[in-house]
């Protein structure tokens, strides 16, 4: 199951980085090659990357705010679940129960 969570997190993070990249290019006018490292780093950060991706999807791609918020908050929820369940075993339920 953790492999599926990792694959979903990687796929959504890459998509989030692409959205952030197009937002950076649209907002600042910098060349696309220069925006790649910034977008990649922001795409991997759960909180700040989520907010920037929501704003970029709405303004650069014309997505409805509700849809982009739902998609990118799913990534944040997946990250929180993975952290609480796998990273902090004291907060998870025992395997046998």
PDB file of C-alpha atoms in Angstrom:
ATOM      1  CA  UNK A   1       0.000   0.000   0.000  1.00  0.00           C
ATOM      2  CA  UNK A   2       2.820   2.414   0.756  1.00  0.00           C
ATOM      3  CA  UNK A   3       4.114   1.980  -2.820  1.00  0.00           C
ATOM      4  CA  UNK A   4       0.747   3.171  -4.152  1.00  0.00           C
ATOM      5  CA  UNK A   5       0.805   6.157  -1.826  1.00  0.00           C
ATOM      6  CA  UNK A   6       4.341   7.008  -2.927  1.00  0.00           C
ATOM      7  CA  UNK A   7       3.381   6.711  -6.604  1.00  0.00           C
ATOM      8  CA  UNK A   8       0.295   8.898  -6.124  1.00  0.00           C
ATOM      9  CA  UNK A   9       2.324  11.480  -4.228  1.00  0.00           C
ATOM     10  CA  UNK A  10       5.002  11.549  -6.927  1.00  0.00           C
ATOM     11  CA  UNK A  11       2.449  11.878  -9.743  1.00  0.00           C
ATOM     12  CA  UNK A  12       0.501  14.664  -8.046  1.00  0.00           C
ATOM     13  CA  UNK A  13       3.718  16.463  -7.073  1.00  0.00           C
ATOM     14  CA  UNK A  14       4.931  16.420 -10.675  1.00  0.00           C
ATOM     15  CA  UNK A  15       1.565  17.701 -11.891  1.00  0.00           C
ATOM     16  CA  UNK A  16       1.640  20.376  -9.202  1.00  0.00           C
ATOM     17  CA  UNK A  17       5.125  21.422 -10.350  1.00  0.00           C
ATOM     18  CA  UNK A  18       3.894  21.747 -13.949  1.00  0.00           C
ATOM     19  CA  UNK A  19       1.006  23.955 -12.849  1.00  0.00           C
ATOM     20  CA  UNK A  20       3.337  26.087 -10.733  1.00  0.00           C
ATOM     21  CA  UNK A  21       5.748  26.344 -13.669  1.00  0.00           C
ATOM     22  CA  UNK A  22       3.045  27.675 -15.985  1.00  0.00           C
ATOM     23  CA  UNK A  23       1.880  30.070 -13.283  1.00  0.00           C
ATOM     24  CA  UNK A  24       5.390  31.437 -12.768  1.00  0.00           C
ATOM     25  CA  UNK A  25       5.847  31.943 -16.500  1.00  0.00           C
ATOM     26  CA  UNK A  26       2.466  33.700 -16.788  1.00  0.00           C
ATOM     27  CA  UNK A  27       2.900  35.888 -13.696  1.00  0.00           C
ATOM     28  CA  UNK A  28       6.507  36.949 -14.027  1.00  0.00           C
ATOM     29  CA  UNK A  29       7.283  36.486 -17.700  1.00  0.00           C
ATOM     30  CA  UNK A  30      10.562  34.706 -16.947  1.00  0.00           C
ATOM     31  CA  UNK A  31      11.736  32.084 -19.422  1.00  0.00           C
ATOM     32  CA  UNK A  32      10.370  28.603 -18.876  1.00  0.00           C
ATOM     33  CA  UNK A  33      13.810  27.103 -18.290  1.00  0.00           C
ATOM     34  CA  UNK A  34      14.460  29.497 -15.405  1.00  0.00           C
ATOM     35  CA  UNK A  35      11.120  28.641 -13.778  1.00  0.00           C
ATOM     36  CA  UNK A  36      11.760  24.859 -13.734  1.00  0.00           C
ATOM     37  CA  UNK A  37      13.929  24.701 -10.569  1.00  0.00           C
ATOM     38  CA  UNK A  38      11.653  27.006  -8.597  1.00  0.00           C
ATOM     39  CA  UNK A  39       8.536  25.133  -9.701  1.00  0.00           C
ATOM     40  CA  UNK A  40      10.104  21.785  -8.899  1.00  0.00           C
ATOM     41  CA  UNK A  41      11.057  22.858  -5.393  1.00  0.00           C
ATOM     42  CA  UNK A  42       7.653  24.422  -4.734  1.00  0.00           C
ATOM     43  CA  UNK A  43       5.919  21.362  -6.175  1.00  0.00           C
ATOM     44  CA  UNK A  44       7.497  19.164  -3.526  1.00  0.00           C
ATOM     45  CA  UNK A  45       6.590  21.409  -0.578  1.00  0.00           C
ATOM     46  CA  UNK A  46       3.172  20.357   0.750  1.00  0.00           C
ATOM     47  CA  UNK A  47       1.825  23.626   2.201  1.00  0.00           C
ATOM     48  CA  UNK A  48       3.278  26.463   0.168  1.00  0.00           C
ATOM     49  CA  UNK A  49       3.323  24.443  -3.048  1.00  0.00           C
ATOM     50  CA  UNK A  50      -0.344  23.607  -2.637  1.00  0.00           C
ATOM     51  CA  UNK A  51      -1.340  27.248  -2.275  1.00  0.00           C
ATOM     52  CA  UNK A  52       0.786  28.388  -5.219  1.00  0.00           C
ATOM     53  CA  UNK A  53      -0.558  25.527  -7.376  1.00  0.00           C
ATOM     54  CA  UNK A  54      -4.162  26.454  -6.554  1.00  0.00           C
ATOM     55  CA  UNK A  55      -3.509  30.081  -7.485  1.00  0.00           C
ATOM     56  CA  UNK A  56      -1.612  29.119 -10.643  1.00  0.00           C
ATOM     57  CA  UNK A  57      -4.288  26.697 -11.849  1.00  0.00           C
ATOM     58  CA  UNK A  58      -6.941  29.346 -11.368  1.00  0.00           C
ATOM     59  CA  UNK A  59      -5.136  32.239 -12.978  1.00  0.00           C
ATOM     60  CA  UNK A  60      -2.846  30.669 -15.603  1.00  0.00           C
ATOM     61  CA  UNK A  61      -5.053  27.793 -16.764  1.00  0.00           C
ATOM     62  CA  UNK A  62      -8.483  29.225 -15.977  1.00  0.00           C
ATOM     63  CA  UNK A  63      -9.535  26.333 -13.750  1.00  0.00           C
ATOM     64  CA  UNK A  64     -12.410  26.895 -11.320  1.00  0.00           C
ATOM     65  CA  UNK A  65     -11.122  27.583  -7.816  1.00  0.00           C
ATOM     66  CA  UNK A  66     -13.150  24.777  -6.262  1.00  0.00           C
ATOM     67  CA  UNK A  67     -11.760  22.133  -8.625  1.00  0.00           C
ATOM     68  CA  UNK A  68      -8.134  23.170  -8.246  1.00  0.00           C
ATOM     69  CA  UNK A  69      -8.505  23.416  -4.468  1.00  0.00           C
ATOM     70  CA  UNK A  70     -10.028  19.946  -4.326  1.00  0.00           C
ATOM     71  CA  UNK A  71      -7.270  18.415  -6.453  1.00  0.00           C
ATOM     72  CA  UNK A  72      -4.299  20.004  -4.737  1.00  0.00           C
ATOM     73  CA  UNK A  73      -5.687  19.667  -1.216  1.00  0.00           C
ATOM     74  CA  UNK A  74      -5.954  15.947  -1.947  1.00  0.00           C
ATOM     75  CA  UNK A  75      -2.166  15.978  -2.294  1.00  0.00           C
ATOM     76  CA  UNK A  76      -1.864  17.781   1.025  1.00  0.00           C
ATOM     77  CA  UNK A  77      -4.261  15.296   2.664  1.00  0.00           C
ATOM     78  CA  UNK A  78      -2.260  12.382   1.242  1.00  0.00           C
ATOM     79  CA  UNK A  79       0.940  13.868   2.645  1.00  0.00           C
ATOM     80  CA  UNK A  80      -0.639  14.386   6.083  1.00  0.00           C
ATOM     81  CA  UNK A  81      -2.019  10.834   6.104  1.00  0.00           C
ATOM     82  CA  UNK A  82       1.328   9.359   5.134  1.00  0.00           C
ATOM     83  CA  UNK A  83       3.130  11.401   7.774  1.00  0.00           C
ATOM     84  CA  UNK A  84       0.724  10.505  10.553  1.00  0.00           C
ATOM     85  CA  UNK A  85       0.336   6.849   9.686  1.00  0.00           C
ATOM     86  CA  UNK A  86       3.845   5.922   8.600  1.00  0.00           C
ATOM     87  CA  UNK A  87       6.024   8.645  10.080  1.00  0.00           C
ATOM     88  CA  UNK A  88       4.501   8.783  13.547  1.00  0.00           C
ATOM     89  CA  UNK A  89       3.648   5.200  14.496  1.00  0.00           C
ATOM     90  CA  UNK A  90       2.552   6.238  18.000  1.00  0.00           C
ATOM     91  CA  UNK A  91      -0.493   7.951  16.498  1.00  0.00           C
ATOM     92  CA  UNK A  92      -1.529   5.018  14.298  1.00  0.00           C
ATOM     93  CA  UNK A  93      -3.626   2.104  15.434  1.00  0.00           C
ATOM     94  CA  UNK A  94      -1.958  -1.258  16.092  1.00  0.00           C
ATOM     95  CA  UNK A  95      -1.835  -3.624  13.106  1.00  0.00           C
ATOM     96  CA  UNK A  96      -3.772  -6.428  14.799  1.00  0.00           C
ATOM     97  CA  UNK A  97      -6.852  -4.440  15.783  1.00  0.00           C
TER      98      UNK A  97
END
